[in-house]
Amino acid sequence: MGILIRFLSQALPTLLGAVTILFLLLRMIPGDPAQAMLGADATAADLARLRQDLGLDQPLWVQYGVFLRSFVVGDWGNSIVTKTPALERVLEALPSTLMLCVAAIVLIIAISLPAGVVSAVRRDSWVDYGVSLVVFLLMSMPQFWLGLLLLLVLSYWLDWFPIFGAGEAGDLLSQLHHLVLPSLTLAAGFLGLVTRLTRSSMLEVLGRDYVRTARAKGLREPVVIVKHALRNALLSVVTVIGLTMGQLLGGAVIVEVVFARPGVGTMIWDAILQRDYPQVQAGVAVFAALFIATNFLTDLLYGLLNPRIRV
Amino acid sequence: MPALILKKPKALAGLLLVAVMVLLALLAPWIAPYDPLALDPAVSNQAPSAQFWLGTDFFGRDVLSRMIWGARPSLLIGFSSVAIGCLIGAAIGLAAGYFRGWVDTVLMRPVDVLLSFPIVVLALALVAALGPSLLNLILTISLLFVPRFARVVRAEAMALRELDYIDAARVAGQTPVVIIMRHVLPNALAQIIVTCTVFMANAILVEAGLSFLGVGVTPPEPSWGNMLAEGRNNILGAPWLTTFPGVMLTLTLIGFNLLGDALRDILDPRLRGLQA
């Protein structure tokens, strides 16, 4: 019940606002949007038909009502380039993008948690300094440059990884092989945030009384660190990982373009270069919806994990 | 504060990197060895040499000169969009955090909506609608940072309004505007400066990303992002085309990040004790 109320009062209005922004974006295109989409050599009849399809010949508030209604029923218009339903194309490309994001999250957890714990436990040692240096460099390296460097060295020079694409359909091994560099690149920018946070929450927790008690009653150090400290430090880390999931979607656009990997990101990019606005709109709307959904779920998860704020 | 910056090696290194980039941008016409736009098919795709220190691109343009000129759009767009984003965002955040209630709701709802798009995706959609131009790029990137500034400043204002000296000012009969400008804003300033520094790095990254995707600074005008995009087509044959702009961009980001980190350490008194 509480979840429903929170969904209705938080996630839904945000989604409505996001859709409104998308509505306004299309109307913000300078000049005649129909002309912009079809190009200079479009016939008057084509232009009139597209204007009618998009409802551009109606007053703004009517357009808004029509837009909202067709948005809710899933009729998001057709791509101008392929003439097929825009939403369908996005949903077809989505699994590849989600796979990339999930792989990046797995890498972030597998690398950042141990790195953060070790640098907290060995505070001010060379390991701590080494980790923070590497993490700082990764944070400051643009993803598209890191991706290009990895491509150049590991794919072109050493020939360890494929150069583009997402692998053969149905062949899991080939798909994973194609996933390594893009997911590493996508993960790199977020490793810093999660590692730093793990380190600082561990430092905070390690100073608490219950950790001292656990040590005093003679528990072995690994048990103290994992069972008593890490478990309590994870609370804020899990929240940030959840929020990161949403940010990864934005990063996926650039990473997909760098590695010429099919997905929603490359689709939005292609659509923008071809001025295929309904397709851009559909792609951005799906990303915004996913973003709002992951943030909402993170919120719920935080409540579940932290009994103190549970209502 | 200036003395503290000079005492910390991290802050000094950051300041130095940023200063070098600013100088390169300002002095570009005098220090760039060649015209960044001059085409010369005779020297297409040359590796770094004594004549062209960092090589040439497909059109025979000097990479070093383009790299130096490329500092201009990055810093100009980064600086202006952070300034605009900060002015509007801080105003929204101060009002929302100080007044709370319906003012808070009315101001922050749109902010939450803007925060519900992944940053690159919103930037792409906006630039796609507006069309790429220097002004549109600045407006787009400012709009990305307005909600982020508003969030940070609102949190700060909410904490400050509960303090006794604000109560005292209120009891003394000062108007809200005077209280905000004279008592809340100055105390939130440290946080705002740190945020500006960190967001400078982000804004430069967004500009480079958009230029890389082909919707930012339009060629032939050089920017680090579009140089990387052009170099990408011949990454194996001419790796210097992607290496050097990437290094410049990374050094700039390192500079702002170091400065931001160090300023946070200096300005956040709770962390200062830990540093010893």
Coordinates of C-alpha atoms in Angstrom, one line a residue:
Chain A
M1 CA 0.0 0.0 0.0
G2 CA 2.7 2.4 1.0
I3 CA 4.6 1.5 -2.1
L4 CA 1.6 2.3 -4.3
I5 CA 1.2 5.7 -2.6
R6 CA 4.9 6.5 -3.0
F7 CA 4.7 5.4 -6.7
L8 CA 1.7 7.6 -7.3
S9 CA 3.1 10.6 -5.5
Q10 CA 6.8 10.4 -6.7
A11 CA 7.5 8.3 -9.7
L12 CA 4.3 9.0 -11.6
P13 CA 4.5 12.8 -11.5
T14 CA 8.2 12.7 -12.5
L15 CA 7.3 10.5 -15.4
L16 CA 4.5 12.8 -16.5
G17 CA 7.0 15.7 -16.3
A18 CA 9.5 13.9 -18.4
V19 CA 6.9 13.1 -21.0
T20 CA 5.9 16.8 -21.0
I21 CA 9.5 17.8 -21.6
L22 CA 9.7 15.4 -24.6
F23 CA 6.5 16.9 -25.9
L24 CA 8.0 20.4 -25.7
L25 CA 11.3 19.3 -27.2
L26 CA 9.8 18.3 -30.5
R27 CA 7.9 21.6 -30.6
M28 CA 11.1 23.5 -29.8
I29 CA 12.7 22.6 -33.2
P30 CA 13.2 25.9 -34.9
G31 CA 11.1 26.5 -38.0
D32 CA 8.8 23.7 -39.4
P33 CA 9.4 20.4 -37.6
A34 CA 7.9 18.5 -40.6
Q35 CA 10.3 20.2 -43.0
A36 CA 13.2 19.5 -40.6
M37 CA 12.4 15.8 -40.5
L38 CA 11.7 15.3 -44.2
G39 CA 14.4 17.5 -45.6
A40 CA 14.4 20.2 -48.3
D41 CA 13.2 18.0 -51.2
A42 CA 9.9 16.8 -49.5
T43 CA 6.7 17.3 -51.5
A44 CA 3.9 19.6 -50.1
A45 CA 1.6 16.5 -49.8
D46 CA 4.2 14.6 -47.7
L47 CA 4.7 17.6 -45.5
A48 CA 1.0 18.0 -44.9
R49 CA 0.6 14.3 -44.2
L50 CA 3.4 14.3 -41.6
R51 CA 2.0 17.5 -40.0
Q52 CA -1.3 15.8 -39.7
D53 CA 0.3 12.6 -38.3
L54 CA 2.1 14.5 -35.7
G55 CA -0.9 16.7 -35.0
L56 CA 1.1 19.8 -35.7
D57 CA -1.9 21.5 -37.4
Q58 CA -3.8 21.5 -34.0
P59 CA -3.6 24.1 -31.2
L60 CA -0.9 23.3 -28.7
W61 CA -3.1 22.1 -25.8
V62 CA -5.0 19.7 -28.2
Q63 CA -1.6 18.4 -29.3
Y64 CA -0.6 17.9 -25.7
G65 CA -3.8 15.9 -25.0
V66 CA -3.4 13.7 -28.1
F67 CA 0.3 13.2 -27.2
L68 CA -0.4 12.1 -23.7
R69 CA -3.2 9.7 -24.8
S70 CA -1.1 8.0 -27.5
F71 CA 1.8 7.9 -25.0
V72 CA -0.3 6.0 -22.5
V73 CA -1.7 3.5 -25.0
G74 CA 1.8 2.8 -26.4
D75 CA 1.2 4.4 -29.8
W76 CA 4.4 6.3 -30.1
G77 CA 4.4 7.0 -33.8
N78 CA 6.5 5.6 -36.6
S79 CA 10.2 6.0 -37.3
I80 CA 10.5 8.4 -40.2
V81 CA 13.4 6.4 -41.7
T82 CA 12.1 2.8 -41.4
K83 CA 8.4 3.6 -41.2
T84 CA 8.0 1.0 -38.5
P85 CA 6.6 1.7 -35.0
A86 CA 9.3 3.6 -33.0
L87 CA 8.6 1.9 -29.7
E88 CA 9.0 -1.6 -31.2
R89 CA 12.4 -0.7 -32.5
V90 CA 13.5 0.6 -29.1
L91 CA 12.3 -2.5 -27.4
E92 CA 14.1 -4.7 -29.9
A93 CA 17.4 -2.9 -29.2
L94 CA 16.9 -2.8 -25.4
P95 CA 18.2 -6.2 -24.4
S96 CA 21.6 -5.5 -25.8
T97 CA 21.8 -2.2 -23.9
L98 CA 20.6 -3.8 -20.7
M99 CA 23.1 -6.6 -21.0
L100 CA 25.8 -3.9 -21.3
C101 CA 24.6 -2.1 -18.2
V102 CA 24.2 -5.3 -16.1
A103 CA 27.7 -6.4 -17.1
A104 CA 29.1 -3.0 -16.1
I105 CA 27.3 -3.2 -12.7
V106 CA 28.8 -6.7 -12.1
L107 CA 32.2 -5.3 -12.9
I108 CA 31.7 -2.3 -10.6
I109 CA 30.7 -4.5 -7.7
A110 CA 33.4 -7.1 -8.4
I111 CA 36.2 -4.5 -8.5
S112 CA 35.0 -1.6 -6.3
L113 CA 33.9 -3.5 -3.2
P114 CA 37.1 -5.4 -2.6
A115 CA 39.2 -2.4 -3.6
G116 CA 37.3 -0.1 -1.2
V117 CA 37.4 -2.6 1.7
V118 CA 41.1 -3.2 1.3
S119 CA 42.0 0.5 1.2
A120 CA 39.9 1.1 4.3
V121 CA 41.4 -1.8 6.2
R122 CA 44.9 -0.9 5.1
R123 CA 44.4 2.8 5.5
D124 CA 47.3 5.0 4.5
S125 CA 49.3 2.1 3.2
W126 CA 50.7 1.9 -0.3
V127 CA 47.7 -0.2 -1.3
D128 CA 45.4 2.5 -0.2
Y129 CA 47.4 5.2 -2.1
G130 CA 47.6 3.0 -5.2
V131 CA 43.9 2.3 -5.3
S132 CA 43.0 6.0 -4.9
L133 CA 45.5 7.0 -7.6
V134 CA 44.1 4.4 -10.1
V135 CA 40.5 5.3 -9.2
F136 CA 41.2 9.0 -9.6
L137 CA 42.7 8.5 -13.1
L138 CA 39.8 6.4 -14.2
M139 CA 37.4 9.0 -13.0
S140 CA 39.1 11.7 -15.0
M141 CA 39.4 9.8 -18.2
P142 CA 36.6 10.4 -20.7
Q143 CA 34.9 7.1 -21.5
F144 CA 35.1 7.6 -25.2
W145 CA 38.8 8.1 -25.0
L146 CA 39.4 5.1 -22.7
G147 CA 37.2 3.1 -25.1
L148 CA 39.3 4.1 -28.1
L149 CA 42.6 3.3 -26.2
L150 CA 41.3 -0.1 -25.3
L151 CA 40.2 -0.7 -28.9
L152 CA 43.5 0.4 -30.3
V153 CA 45.7 -1.7 -27.9
L154 CA 43.7 -4.8 -27.1
S155 CA 41.7 -5.2 -30.3
Y156 CA 43.8 -3.7 -33.1
W157 CA 47.3 -4.3 -31.9
L158 CA 47.0 -7.4 -29.7
D159 CA 43.9 -8.8 -31.5
W160 CA 42.4 -10.1 -28.2
F161 CA 38.9 -8.7 -28.6
P162 CA 36.6 -8.0 -31.5
I163 CA 36.5 -4.5 -33.0
F164 CA 32.8 -3.9 -33.3
G165 CA 29.3 -5.4 -32.9
A166 CA 27.6 -7.5 -30.2
G167 CA 28.5 -11.0 -31.3
E168 CA 26.5 -13.8 -33.1
A169 CA 22.9 -14.1 -32.0
G170 CA 22.5 -17.2 -29.9
D171 CA 26.2 -17.7 -29.4
L172 CA 26.7 -16.8 -25.7
L173 CA 30.4 -17.1 -25.8
S174 CA 30.8 -14.7 -28.7
Q175 CA 28.4 -12.3 -27.1
L176 CA 30.4 -12.3 -23.8
H177 CA 33.6 -11.8 -25.8
H178 CA 32.1 -8.8 -27.5
L179 CA 30.9 -7.5 -24.1
V180 CA 34.3 -7.3 -22.3
L181 CA 35.7 -4.0 -23.6
P182 CA 32.4 -2.1 -23.7
S183 CA 31.4 -3.1 -20.2
L184 CA 34.9 -2.3 -18.8
T185 CA 34.8 1.1 -20.5
L186 CA 31.3 1.8 -19.1
A187 CA 32.2 0.6 -15.6
A188 CA 35.5 2.6 -15.5
G189 CA 33.9 6.0 -14.9
F190 CA 31.8 4.7 -12.0
L191 CA 34.5 2.6 -10.3
G192 CA 35.8 5.7 -8.6
L193 CA 32.6 6.8 -7.0
V194 CA 31.7 3.3 -5.6
T195 CA 35.3 2.5 -4.4
R196 CA 35.6 5.9 -2.6
L197 CA 32.2 5.4 -1.0
T198 CA 32.9 1.8 0.1
R199 CA 36.2 3.0 1.6
S200 CA 34.7 5.9 3.5
S201 CA 31.7 3.9 4.8
M202 CA 34.0 1.1 5.9
L203 CA 36.3 3.6 7.7
E204 CA 33.2 5.0 9.5
V205 CA 31.9 1.6 10.5
L206 CA 35.3 0.2 11.5
G207 CA 35.4 2.9 14.2
R208 CA 32.1 1.8 15.8
D209 CA 31.7 0.2 19.2
Y210 CA 30.2 -3.1 17.9
V211 CA 33.3 -3.7 15.7
R212 CA 35.5 -3.1 18.8
T213 CA 33.2 -5.5 20.7
A214 CA 33.5 -8.2 18.0
R215 CA 37.3 -7.9 18.0
A216 CA 37.4 -7.9 21.8
K217 CA 35.5 -11.2 22.0
G218 CA 38.2 -12.7 19.9
L219 CA 36.6 -13.1 16.5
R220 CA 39.0 -13.5 13.6
E221 CA 39.7 -10.3 11.7
P222 CA 38.2 -11.5 8.3
V223 CA 35.0 -12.3 10.1
V224 CA 34.9 -8.9 11.8
I225 CA 35.5 -7.1 8.6
V226 CA 33.0 -9.0 6.4
K227 CA 30.2 -9.9 8.9
H228 CA 30.3 -6.9 11.2
A229 CA 31.7 -4.1 9.3
L230 CA 31.0 -4.7 5.5
R231 CA 27.4 -5.7 6.1
N232 CA 26.7 -2.4 7.8
A233 CA 28.8 -0.3 5.4
L234 CA 26.9 -1.8 2.4
L235 CA 23.8 0.3 3.1
S236 CA 25.0 3.5 1.5
V237 CA 27.0 1.6 -1.1
V238 CA 23.9 -0.3 -2.4
T239 CA 22.0 3.0 -2.7
V240 CA 24.7 4.5 -4.8
I241 CA 25.0 1.4 -7.0
G242 CA 21.3 1.6 -7.6
L243 CA 21.5 5.3 -8.6
T244 CA 24.5 4.4 -10.8
M245 CA 22.4 1.9 -12.7
G246 CA 20.4 4.8 -14.1
Q247 CA 23.5 6.9 -14.9
L248 CA 24.9 3.9 -16.8
L249 CA 22.2 4.3 -19.4
G250 CA 23.5 7.7 -20.3
G251 CA 27.1 6.3 -20.5
A252 CA 25.8 3.4 -22.6
V253 CA 25.0 5.9 -25.5
I254 CA 28.7 6.9 -25.8
V255 CA 30.1 3.4 -25.2
E256 CA 27.8 1.9 -27.8
V257 CA 28.9 4.4 -30.4
V258 CA 32.6 3.9 -29.6
F259 CA 32.4 0.2 -30.0
A260 CA 29.8 0.3 -32.8
R261 CA 27.6 -1.9 -30.7
P262 CA 23.9 -2.2 -31.5
G263 CA 21.6 -0.9 -28.8
V264 CA 19.2 1.9 -27.8
G265 CA 22.2 4.3 -27.5
T266 CA 23.4 3.8 -31.1
M267 CA 19.7 4.0 -32.2
I268 CA 19.1 7.4 -30.5
W269 CA 22.4 8.6 -32.0
D270 CA 21.6 7.4 -35.5
A271 CA 18.1 8.9 -35.2
I272 CA 19.5 12.3 -34.2
L273 CA 21.9 12.4 -37.1
Q274 CA 19.0 11.4 -39.5
R275 CA 16.6 13.9 -37.8
D276 CA 14.2 11.0 -37.1
Y277 CA 12.6 12.8 -34.2
P278 CA 9.8 10.3 -33.3
Q279 CA 12.5 7.7 -33.0
V280 CA 14.6 10.0 -30.8
Q281 CA 11.6 10.7 -28.7
A282 CA 10.8 7.0 -28.2
G283 CA 14.4 6.1 -27.3
V284 CA 14.7 9.0 -24.8
A285 CA 11.3 8.2 -23.3
V286 CA 12.3 4.6 -22.6
F287 CA 15.6 5.7 -21.1
A288 CA 13.8 8.2 -18.8
A289 CA 11.3 5.6 -17.8
L290 CA 14.0 3.1 -16.9
F291 CA 15.9 5.8 -15.1
I292 CA 12.9 6.8 -13.0
A293 CA 12.1 3.1 -12.3
T294 CA 15.6 2.2 -11.1
N295 CA 15.7 5.3 -8.9
F296 CA 12.4 4.4 -7.4
L297 CA 13.4 0.8 -6.8
T298 CA 16.6 2.0 -5.2
D299 CA 14.5 4.1 -2.8
L300 CA 12.4 1.1 -1.9
L301 CA 15.5 -1.1 -1.4
Y302 CA 17.0 1.5 0.8
G303 CA 13.9 1.4 3.0
L304 CA 14.1 -2.4 3.1
L305 CA 17.7 -2.5 4.1
N306 CA 17.6 0.2 6.7
P307 CA 15.0 -0.7 9.3
R308 CA 15.4 2.7 10.9
I309 CA 13.6 4.6 8.1
R310 CA 11.1 1.8 7.5
V311 CA 7.6 3.3 8.2
Chain B
M1 CA 42.0 30.2 1.9
P2 CA 44.5 31.1 -0.8
A3 CA 47.4 30.3 1.5
L4 CA 45.8 26.9 2.3
I5 CA 45.6 26.1 -1.4
L6 CA 49.3 26.8 -1.9
K7 CA 50.2 24.6 1.0
K8 CA 48.5 21.5 -0.4
P9 CA 50.3 19.7 -3.2
K10 CA 47.1 18.3 -4.6
A11 CA 45.5 21.7 -4.8
L12 CA 48.6 23.2 -6.3
A13 CA 48.9 20.5 -9.0
G14 CA 45.2 21.0 -9.9
L15 CA 45.6 24.8 -10.0
L16 CA 48.7 24.5 -12.2
L17 CA 47.0 22.2 -14.7
V18 CA 44.0 24.4 -15.0
A19 CA 46.2 27.5 -15.3
V20 CA 48.2 25.9 -18.2
M21 CA 45.0 25.1 -20.0
V22 CA 43.6 28.6 -19.6
L23 CA 46.8 30.1 -20.8
L24 CA 46.9 27.8 -23.9
A25 CA 43.3 28.8 -24.7
L26 CA 44.0 32.5 -24.2
L27 CA 47.3 32.5 -26.1
A28 CA 46.3 30.1 -28.9
P29 CA 46.8 32.6 -31.7
W30 CA 50.4 33.4 -30.6
I31 CA 51.6 29.9 -29.6
A32 CA 50.0 27.6 -32.1
P33 CA 52.7 26.9 -34.7
Y34 CA 50.3 26.7 -37.7
D35 CA 46.8 27.8 -38.7
P36 CA 44.5 25.1 -37.2
L37 CA 42.2 25.2 -40.2
A38 CA 44.9 25.3 -43.0
L39 CA 44.5 22.3 -45.3
D40 CA 47.6 20.8 -46.9
P41 CA 46.9 17.5 -48.8
A42 CA 50.7 17.1 -49.3
V43 CA 51.2 16.3 -45.6
S44 CA 48.1 14.2 -44.9
N45 CA 48.3 11.8 -41.9
Q46 CA 52.0 12.5 -41.0
A47 CA 53.4 10.9 -37.9
P48 CA 54.8 13.2 -35.2
S49 CA 58.1 14.8 -36.5
A50 CA 60.3 17.8 -36.0
Q51 CA 58.2 19.8 -38.4
F52 CA 54.8 18.7 -37.0
W53 CA 55.4 17.8 -33.3
L54 CA 52.2 15.9 -32.9
G55 CA 51.7 14.9 -36.5
T56 CA 49.0 15.9 -39.0
D57 CA 45.4 14.7 -39.7
F58 CA 43.8 13.4 -42.8
F59 CA 43.5 16.9 -44.3
G60 CA 47.1 17.8 -43.5
R61 CA 46.2 20.1 -40.6
D62 CA 48.7 20.4 -37.7
V63 CA 47.4 18.4 -34.7
L64 CA 49.4 20.5 -32.1
S65 CA 47.8 23.7 -33.4
R66 CA 44.3 22.2 -33.4
M67 CA 44.8 20.8 -29.9
I68 CA 45.9 24.2 -28.6
W69 CA 42.9 26.0 -30.3
G70 CA 40.7 23.1 -29.1
A71 CA 41.2 24.3 -25.5
R72 CA 39.0 27.4 -26.3
P73 CA 35.6 25.8 -26.9
S74 CA 36.1 23.4 -24.0
L75 CA 36.9 26.1 -21.4
L76 CA 34.5 28.7 -22.8
I77 CA 31.5 26.3 -22.9
G78 CA 32.5 24.8 -19.6
F79 CA 32.9 28.1 -17.8
S80 CA 29.8 29.8 -19.2
S81 CA 27.5 26.9 -18.7
V82 CA 28.6 26.4 -15.1
A83 CA 28.3 30.1 -14.5
I84 CA 24.7 30.3 -15.9
G85 CA 23.7 27.0 -14.3
C86 CA 25.1 28.1 -10.9
L87 CA 23.4 31.5 -11.0
I88 CA 19.9 30.1 -11.8
G89 CA 20.4 26.9 -9.8
A90 CA 21.6 28.6 -6.7
A91 CA 18.7 31.1 -6.8
I92 CA 16.2 28.3 -7.0
G93 CA 18.0 26.3 -4.3
L94 CA 18.2 29.2 -1.9
A95 CA 14.6 30.1 -2.3
A96 CA 13.4 26.5 -2.1
G97 CA 15.5 25.6 0.9
Y98 CA 14.9 28.8 2.8
F99 CA 11.1 29.2 2.3
R100 CA 10.2 25.4 2.2
G101 CA 6.5 24.7 1.9
W102 CA 4.8 25.4 -1.4
V103 CA 7.7 27.5 -2.8
D104 CA 9.8 24.4 -2.3
T105 CA 7.3 22.1 -4.1
V106 CA 6.7 24.5 -7.0
L107 CA 10.5 25.1 -7.6
M108 CA 11.8 21.6 -7.0
R109 CA 9.3 19.5 -9.0
P110 CA 10.6 20.7 -12.3
V111 CA 14.1 20.2 -10.9
D112 CA 13.3 16.5 -10.2
V113 CA 11.9 16.1 -13.6
L114 CA 15.0 17.4 -15.2
L115 CA 17.0 15.0 -13.1
S116 CA 15.0 12.1 -14.4
F117 CA 17.0 11.9 -17.6
P118 CA 20.4 10.5 -17.9
I119 CA 22.7 13.5 -18.5
V120 CA 24.0 12.6 -21.9
V121 CA 20.6 11.5 -23.2
L122 CA 18.9 14.8 -22.2
A123 CA 21.8 16.8 -23.7
L124 CA 21.5 14.8 -27.0
A125 CA 17.8 15.4 -27.2
L126 CA 18.1 19.1 -26.5
V127 CA 20.9 19.7 -29.0
A128 CA 19.0 17.6 -31.5
A129 CA 16.0 19.9 -31.2
L130 CA 17.8 23.2 -31.0
G131 CA 20.5 22.5 -33.6
P132 CA 24.2 22.7 -32.8
S133 CA 25.7 26.2 -32.3
L134 CA 28.0 27.6 -29.6
L135 CA 25.1 29.4 -27.9
N136 CA 22.8 26.4 -28.0
L137 CA 25.6 24.2 -26.6
I138 CA 26.1 26.6 -23.7
L139 CA 22.3 26.9 -23.1
T140 CA 21.9 23.1 -23.2
I141 CA 24.7 22.3 -20.8
S142 CA 23.6 25.1 -18.4
L143 CA 20.2 23.6 -18.3
L144 CA 21.8 20.3 -17.3
F145 CA 23.5 21.9 -14.3
V146 CA 20.6 24.1 -13.1
P147 CA 18.8 21.2 -11.3
R148 CA 22.1 19.8 -9.9
F149 CA 23.1 23.2 -8.5
A150 CA 19.6 23.7 -7.1
R151 CA 19.8 20.3 -5.2
V152 CA 23.1 21.1 -3.6
V153 CA 22.3 24.7 -2.6
R154 CA 18.8 23.7 -1.3
A155 CA 20.3 21.2 1.0
E156 CA 22.8 23.8 2.3
A157 CA 20.0 26.4 2.7
M158 CA 17.8 24.0 4.6
A159 CA 20.6 23.3 7.1
L160 CA 21.5 26.9 7.5
R161 CA 17.9 28.2 8.1
E162 CA 17.7 26.2 11.3
L163 CA 20.7 28.0 12.8
D164 CA 20.3 30.5 15.7
Y165 CA 21.8 33.5 13.9
I166 CA 19.2 33.2 11.1
D167 CA 16.5 33.1 13.8
A168 CA 18.1 36.2 15.3
A169 CA 18.0 38.0 12.0
R170 CA 14.4 37.1 11.5
V171 CA 13.4 38.3 15.0
A172 CA 15.3 41.5 14.3
G173 CA 12.8 42.1 11.5
Q174 CA 15.0 41.6 8.5
T175 CA 13.2 40.7 5.2
P176 CA 13.7 37.3 3.8
V177 CA 15.7 38.6 0.8
V178 CA 18.1 40.4 3.1
I179 CA 18.5 37.3 5.3
I180 CA 19.1 35.1 2.2
M181 CA 21.6 37.4 0.6
R182 CA 23.4 38.5 3.7
H183 CA 23.3 35.4 6.0
V184 CA 22.4 32.3 4.0
L185 CA 24.3 32.9 0.7
P186 CA 27.7 33.8 2.2
N187 CA 27.6 30.7 4.4
A188 CA 26.6 28.5 1.5
L189 CA 29.4 29.9 -0.7
A190 CA 32.1 27.4 0.2
Q191 CA 29.8 24.6 -0.9
I192 CA 28.9 26.4 -4.1
I193 CA 32.5 27.0 -5.0
V194 CA 33.4 23.3 -4.5
T195 CA 30.4 22.3 -6.6
C196 CA 31.3 24.7 -9.4
T197 CA 34.8 23.3 -9.6
V198 CA 33.6 19.7 -9.8
F199 CA 30.9 20.6 -12.3
M200 CA 33.4 22.4 -14.5
A201 CA 35.0 19.0 -15.1
N202 CA 31.6 17.5 -15.8
A203 CA 30.6 20.3 -18.2
I204 CA 33.8 20.0 -20.2
L205 CA 33.2 16.3 -20.4
V206 CA 29.7 16.7 -21.7
E207 CA 30.8 19.2 -24.3
A208 CA 33.6 16.8 -25.5
G209 CA 31.1 13.9 -25.5
L210 CA 28.6 15.9 -27.6
S211 CA 31.3 17.0 -30.0
F212 CA 32.5 13.4 -30.2
L213 CA 29.0 12.3 -31.1
G214 CA 28.9 15.0 -33.8
V215 CA 26.3 17.3 -32.3
G216 CA 28.7 19.6 -30.4
V217 CA 31.3 22.0 -31.8
T218 CA 31.0 21.6 -35.6
P219 CA 34.0 20.8 -37.7
P220 CA 36.3 22.2 -39.1
E221 CA 36.4 24.3 -35.9
P222 CA 38.6 22.2 -33.6
S223 CA 37.5 20.8 -30.3
W224 CA 39.0 17.9 -28.4
G225 CA 35.8 15.9 -28.8
N226 CA 35.5 16.3 -32.5
M227 CA 39.2 15.7 -33.0
L228 CA 38.7 12.3 -31.2
A229 CA 35.7 11.5 -33.5
E230 CA 37.7 12.3 -36.6
G231 CA 40.7 10.4 -35.4
R232 CA 38.6 7.4 -34.6
N233 CA 38.1 6.6 -38.3
N234 CA 41.8 6.0 -38.7
I235 CA 42.7 4.8 -35.3
L236 CA 45.1 2.1 -36.5
G237 CA 46.8 4.1 -39.2
A238 CA 47.2 7.4 -37.3
P239 CA 46.9 6.7 -33.5
W240 CA 48.3 10.1 -32.7
L241 CA 45.0 11.7 -33.8
T242 CA 43.2 10.1 -30.9
T243 CA 46.0 10.0 -28.4
F244 CA 46.8 13.7 -28.0
P245 CA 43.4 15.3 -27.8
G246 CA 42.5 12.6 -25.3
V247 CA 45.5 13.4 -23.2
M248 CA 44.6 17.1 -23.2
L249 CA 41.1 16.4 -22.2
T250 CA 42.1 14.0 -19.4
L251 CA 44.7 16.5 -18.0
T252 CA 42.1 19.2 -17.9
L253 CA 39.6 16.9 -16.1
I254 CA 42.4 15.8 -13.7
G255 CA 43.1 19.5 -13.0
F256 CA 39.5 20.4 -12.1
N257 CA 39.0 17.2 -10.2
L258 CA 42.2 17.7 -8.1
L259 CA 41.2 21.2 -7.4
G260 CA 37.7 20.2 -6.4
D261 CA 38.9 17.4 -4.1
A262 CA 41.4 19.7 -2.4
L263 CA 38.9 22.6 -2.0
R264 CA 36.4 20.2 -0.5
D265 CA 39.1 19.1 2.0
I266 CA 39.9 22.7 2.8
L267 CA 36.4 24.1 3.0
D268 CA 34.7 21.2 4.8
P269 CA 35.7 21.6 8.4
R270 CA 34.4 18.1 9.3
L271 CA 36.9 16.5 6.9
R272 CA 39.7 18.8 7.9
G273 CA 40.3 17.0 11.2
L274 CA 40.6 13.7 9.4
Q275 CA 43.3 14.9 7.1
A276 CA 45.9 15.4 9.8

